[in-house]
Short mmCIF file of C-alpha atoms in Angstrom, two decimals:
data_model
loop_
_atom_site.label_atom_id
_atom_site.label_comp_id
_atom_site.label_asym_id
_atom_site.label_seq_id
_atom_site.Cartn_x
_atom_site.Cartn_y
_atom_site.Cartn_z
CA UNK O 5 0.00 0.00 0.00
CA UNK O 6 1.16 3.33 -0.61
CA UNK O 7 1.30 5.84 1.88
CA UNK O 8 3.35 7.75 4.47
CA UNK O 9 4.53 6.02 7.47
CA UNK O 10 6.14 7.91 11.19
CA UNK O 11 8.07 6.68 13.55
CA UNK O 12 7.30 6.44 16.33
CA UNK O 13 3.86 7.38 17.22
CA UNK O 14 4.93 8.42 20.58
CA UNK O 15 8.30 9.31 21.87
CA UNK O 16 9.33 10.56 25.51
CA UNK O 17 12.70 12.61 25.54
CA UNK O 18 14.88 14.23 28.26
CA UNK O 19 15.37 17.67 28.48
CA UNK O 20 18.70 18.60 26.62
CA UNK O 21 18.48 15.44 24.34
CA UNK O 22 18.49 15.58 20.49
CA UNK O 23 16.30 13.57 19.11
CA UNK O 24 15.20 12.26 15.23
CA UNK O 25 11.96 11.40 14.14
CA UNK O 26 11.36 9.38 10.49
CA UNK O 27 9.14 9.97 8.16
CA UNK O 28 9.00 7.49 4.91
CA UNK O 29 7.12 8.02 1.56
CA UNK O 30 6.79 5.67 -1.37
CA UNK O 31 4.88 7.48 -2.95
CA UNK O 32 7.51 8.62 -5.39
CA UNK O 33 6.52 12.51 -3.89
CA UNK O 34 9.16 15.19 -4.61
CA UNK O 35 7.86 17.45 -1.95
CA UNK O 36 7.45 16.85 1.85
CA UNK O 37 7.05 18.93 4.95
CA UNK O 38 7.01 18.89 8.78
CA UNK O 39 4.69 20.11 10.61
CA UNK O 40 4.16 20.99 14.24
CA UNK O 41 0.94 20.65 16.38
CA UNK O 42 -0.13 21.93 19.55
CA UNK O 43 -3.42 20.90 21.75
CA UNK O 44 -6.22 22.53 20.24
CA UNK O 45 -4.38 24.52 18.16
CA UNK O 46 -3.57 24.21 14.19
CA UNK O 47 -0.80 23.36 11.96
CA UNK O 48 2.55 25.32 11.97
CA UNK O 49 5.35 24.82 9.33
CA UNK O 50 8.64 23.65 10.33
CA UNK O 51 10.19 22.68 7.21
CA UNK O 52 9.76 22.00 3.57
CA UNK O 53 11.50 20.01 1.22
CA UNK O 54 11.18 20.54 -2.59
CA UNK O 55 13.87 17.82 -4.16
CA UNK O 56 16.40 15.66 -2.76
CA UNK O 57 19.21 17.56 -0.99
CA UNK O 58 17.46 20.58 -1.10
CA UNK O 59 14.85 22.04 2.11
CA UNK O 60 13.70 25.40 3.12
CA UNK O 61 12.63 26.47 6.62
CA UNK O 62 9.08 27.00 7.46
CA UNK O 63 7.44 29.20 9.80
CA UNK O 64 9.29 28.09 12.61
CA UNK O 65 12.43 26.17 12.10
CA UNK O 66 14.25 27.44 14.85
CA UNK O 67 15.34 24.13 17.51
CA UNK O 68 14.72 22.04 14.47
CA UNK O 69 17.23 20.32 11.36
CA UNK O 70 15.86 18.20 8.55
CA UNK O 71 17.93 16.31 5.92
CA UNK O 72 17.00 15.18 2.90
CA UNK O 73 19.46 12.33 1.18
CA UNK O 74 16.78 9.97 -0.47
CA UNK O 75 13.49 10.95 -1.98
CA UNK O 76 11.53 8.56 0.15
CA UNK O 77 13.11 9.63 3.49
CA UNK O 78 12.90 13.22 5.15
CA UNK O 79 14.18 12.62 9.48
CA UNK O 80 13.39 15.47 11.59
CA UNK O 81 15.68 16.36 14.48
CA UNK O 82 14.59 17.77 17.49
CA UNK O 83 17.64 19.34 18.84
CA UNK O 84 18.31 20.48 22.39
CA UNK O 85 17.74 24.19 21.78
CA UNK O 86 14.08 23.28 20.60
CA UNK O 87 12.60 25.40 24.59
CA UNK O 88 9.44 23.67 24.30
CA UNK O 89 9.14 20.25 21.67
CA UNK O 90 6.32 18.74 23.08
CA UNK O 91 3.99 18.68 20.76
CA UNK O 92 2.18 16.23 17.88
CA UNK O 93 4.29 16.13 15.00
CA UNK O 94 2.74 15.56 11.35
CA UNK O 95 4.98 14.82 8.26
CA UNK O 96 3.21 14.88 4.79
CA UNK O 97 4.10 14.69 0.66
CA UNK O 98 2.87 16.07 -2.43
CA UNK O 99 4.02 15.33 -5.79
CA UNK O 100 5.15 18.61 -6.13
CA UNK O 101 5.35 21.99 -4.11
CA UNK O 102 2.52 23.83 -5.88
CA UNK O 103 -0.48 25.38 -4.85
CA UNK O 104 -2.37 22.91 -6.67
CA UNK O 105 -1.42 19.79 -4.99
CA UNK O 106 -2.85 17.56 -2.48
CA UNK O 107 -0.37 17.01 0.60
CA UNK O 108 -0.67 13.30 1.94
CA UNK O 109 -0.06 13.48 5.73
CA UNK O 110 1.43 10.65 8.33
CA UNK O 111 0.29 9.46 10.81
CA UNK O 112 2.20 11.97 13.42
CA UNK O 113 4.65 11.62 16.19
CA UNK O 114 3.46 12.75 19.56
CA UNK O 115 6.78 13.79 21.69
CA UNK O 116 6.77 14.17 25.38
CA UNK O 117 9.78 15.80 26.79
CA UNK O 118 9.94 14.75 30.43
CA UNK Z 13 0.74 36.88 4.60
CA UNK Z 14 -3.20 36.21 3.87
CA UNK Z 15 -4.68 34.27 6.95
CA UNK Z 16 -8.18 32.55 7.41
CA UNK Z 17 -10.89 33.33 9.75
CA UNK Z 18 -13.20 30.51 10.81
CA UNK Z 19 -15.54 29.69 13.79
CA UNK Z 20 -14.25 27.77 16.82
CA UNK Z 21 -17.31 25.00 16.57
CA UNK Z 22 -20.36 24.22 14.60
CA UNK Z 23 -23.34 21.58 15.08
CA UNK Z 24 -25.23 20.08 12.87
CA UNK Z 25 -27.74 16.95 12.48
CA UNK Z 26 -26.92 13.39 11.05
CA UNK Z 27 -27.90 13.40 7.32
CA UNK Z 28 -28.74 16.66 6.73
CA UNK Z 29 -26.25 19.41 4.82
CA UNK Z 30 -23.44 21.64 6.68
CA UNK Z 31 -22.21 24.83 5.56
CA UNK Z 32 -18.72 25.55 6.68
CA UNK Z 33 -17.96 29.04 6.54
CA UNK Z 34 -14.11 30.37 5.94
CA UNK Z 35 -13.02 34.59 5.75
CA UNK Z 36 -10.05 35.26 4.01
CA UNK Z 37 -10.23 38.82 3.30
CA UNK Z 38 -6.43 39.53 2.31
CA UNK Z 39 -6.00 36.54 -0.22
CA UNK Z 40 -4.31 37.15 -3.17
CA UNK Z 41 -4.88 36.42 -6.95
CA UNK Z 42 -2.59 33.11 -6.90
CA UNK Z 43 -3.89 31.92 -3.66
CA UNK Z 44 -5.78 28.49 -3.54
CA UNK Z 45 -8.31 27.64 -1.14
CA UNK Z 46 -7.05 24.22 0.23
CA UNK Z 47 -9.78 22.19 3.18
CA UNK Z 48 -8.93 19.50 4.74
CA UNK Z 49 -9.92 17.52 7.70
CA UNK Z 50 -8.45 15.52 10.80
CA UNK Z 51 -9.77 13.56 13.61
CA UNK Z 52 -8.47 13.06 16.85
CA UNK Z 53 -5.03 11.98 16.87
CA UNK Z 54 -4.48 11.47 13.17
CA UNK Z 55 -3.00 13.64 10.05
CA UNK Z 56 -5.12 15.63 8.60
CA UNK Z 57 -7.02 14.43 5.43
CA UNK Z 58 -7.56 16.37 1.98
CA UNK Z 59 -11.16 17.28 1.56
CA UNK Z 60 -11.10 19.81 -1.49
CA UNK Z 61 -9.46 23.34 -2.90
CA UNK Z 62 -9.99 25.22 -5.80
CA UNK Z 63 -8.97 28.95 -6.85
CA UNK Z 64 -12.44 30.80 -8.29
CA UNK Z 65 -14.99 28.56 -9.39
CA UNK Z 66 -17.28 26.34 -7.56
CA UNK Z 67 -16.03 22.77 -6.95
CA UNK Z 68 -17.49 19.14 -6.44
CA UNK Z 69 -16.23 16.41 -5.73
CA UNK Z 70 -17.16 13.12 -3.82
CA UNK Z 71 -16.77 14.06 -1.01
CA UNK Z 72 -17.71 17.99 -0.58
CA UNK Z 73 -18.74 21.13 -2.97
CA UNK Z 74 -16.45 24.47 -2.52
CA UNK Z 75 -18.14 27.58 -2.87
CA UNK Z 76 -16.26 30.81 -3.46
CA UNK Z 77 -17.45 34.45 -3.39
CA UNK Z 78 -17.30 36.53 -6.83
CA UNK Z 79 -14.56 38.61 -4.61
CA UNK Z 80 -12.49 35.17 -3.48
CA UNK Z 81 -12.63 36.87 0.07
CA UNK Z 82 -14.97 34.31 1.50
CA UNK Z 83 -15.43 30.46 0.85
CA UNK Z 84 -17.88 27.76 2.37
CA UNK Z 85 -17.35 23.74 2.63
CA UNK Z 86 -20.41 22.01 2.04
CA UNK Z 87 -21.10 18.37 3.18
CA UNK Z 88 -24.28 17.45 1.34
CA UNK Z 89 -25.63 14.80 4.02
CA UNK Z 90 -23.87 14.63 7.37
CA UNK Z 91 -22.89 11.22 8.97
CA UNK Z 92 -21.39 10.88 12.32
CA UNK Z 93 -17.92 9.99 10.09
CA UNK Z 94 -17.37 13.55 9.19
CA UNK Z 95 -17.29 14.59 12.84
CA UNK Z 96 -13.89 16.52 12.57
CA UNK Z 97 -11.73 19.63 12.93
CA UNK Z 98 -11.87 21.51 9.54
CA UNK Z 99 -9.22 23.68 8.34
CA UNK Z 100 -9.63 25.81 5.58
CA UNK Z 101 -5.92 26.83 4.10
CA UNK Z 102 -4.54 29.10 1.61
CA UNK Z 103 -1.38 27.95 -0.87
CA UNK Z 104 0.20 30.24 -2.72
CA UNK Z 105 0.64 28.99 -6.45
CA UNK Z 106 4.33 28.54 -6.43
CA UNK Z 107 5.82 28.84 -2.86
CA UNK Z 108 5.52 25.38 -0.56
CA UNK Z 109 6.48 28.18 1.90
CA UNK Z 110 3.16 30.03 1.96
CA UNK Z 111 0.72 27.31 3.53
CA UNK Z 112 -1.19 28.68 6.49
CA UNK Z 113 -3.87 26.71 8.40
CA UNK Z 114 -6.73 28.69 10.03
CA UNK Z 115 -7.54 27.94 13.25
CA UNK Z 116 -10.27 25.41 12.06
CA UNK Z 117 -14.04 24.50 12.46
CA UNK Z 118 -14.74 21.67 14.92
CA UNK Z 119 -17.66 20.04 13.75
CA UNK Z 120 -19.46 17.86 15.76
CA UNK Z 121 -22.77 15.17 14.08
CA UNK Z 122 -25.80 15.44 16.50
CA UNK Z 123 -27.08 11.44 15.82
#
């Protein structure tokens, strides 16, 4: 089946620890994008990715770092300097970056920092 | 950078239609109108978008204002499925970068 897939769907951190989250699409999508919940609230941009080895920070990149080596694969690192990470985190693809296409999103990554 | 308006809740009855109601006043000519929908603890879900003209598809119908400033998501027939949290988004045309999600409609199904 084709689809987006996030791992884990919930991870508990330390304060001052990095940590990575995966996100992995096959469905041969150029694009993809993080995104960052809070309760009750809506979606906020982290980071954007328009072709392999290329990404562009979102609304609020700062505390974050993507990579992008493989088309399929687009880890997002919570680093230490992130003040508050908790949060639901949502990765999703679109064939392309335009206005005109549909985003496909994961199933998220809830983080707990402890 | 355009933003969308959009109440905090609606209500509505099982099998009858819903009219979901989204302001964005400062949208500009190469904007889209994106919805989509999520339910508790999942990713969101593409409903519909279009740019001027009224869309259908199976799932919803789009209707934009003459101006573009104002749109509405209509659900023809209700079920307790579409229970949700809308969010009605702009994109710009060419810039991944410009994709802002209102604050969203939750929409609760009165059996």
């Amino acid at each position: 089946d084709g689809g987006i897939t996030q791992s884990p769907k919930y991870l508990f951190r330390k304060e001052g620890q990095n940590v990575t989250l995966s996100c992995e699409q096959n469905l041969n999508h150029d694009a993809m994008y993080w995104y960052r919940q809070d309760p009750g609230q809506g979606l906020r941009l982290i980071y954007y990715s328009q072709i392999v080895n290329d990404f562009q920070k979102g609304d609020i990149a700062e505390g974050y770092s993507v990579s992008r080596e493989k088309k399929e694969s687009f880890p997002l690192t919570v680093t230490s300097a992130q003040k508050n990470p908790t949060a639901f985190y949502l990765c999703a693809s679109s064939s392309s970056a335009g206005g005109t296409d549909t985003q496909y999103f994961g199933p998220g990554t809830r983080l707990t920092v402890l | 950078d355009a933003k969308t308006t959009q109440p905090n809740s609606m209500e509505s009855n099982e099998e009858e239609p819903v009219h979901l109601p989204c302001n964005h006043s400062t949208i500009s000519g190469t904007d889209y109108i994106h919805w989509y929908r999520q339910l508790p603890s999942q990713g969101p879900e593409y409903v519909i978008h279009g740019l001027t003209s009224n869309v259908n598809n199976r799932m919803a119908s789009l209707a934009i204002a003459e101006d573009r400033k104002s749109s509405t998501l209509i659900l023809h027939r209700a079920t307790l499925r579409d229970a949700a949290v809308y969010y009605c988004i702009l994109r710009a045309y060419s810039s991944a970068s410009k994709i802002i999600f209102g604050s969203g409609t939750r929409l609760s199904i009165r059996p």
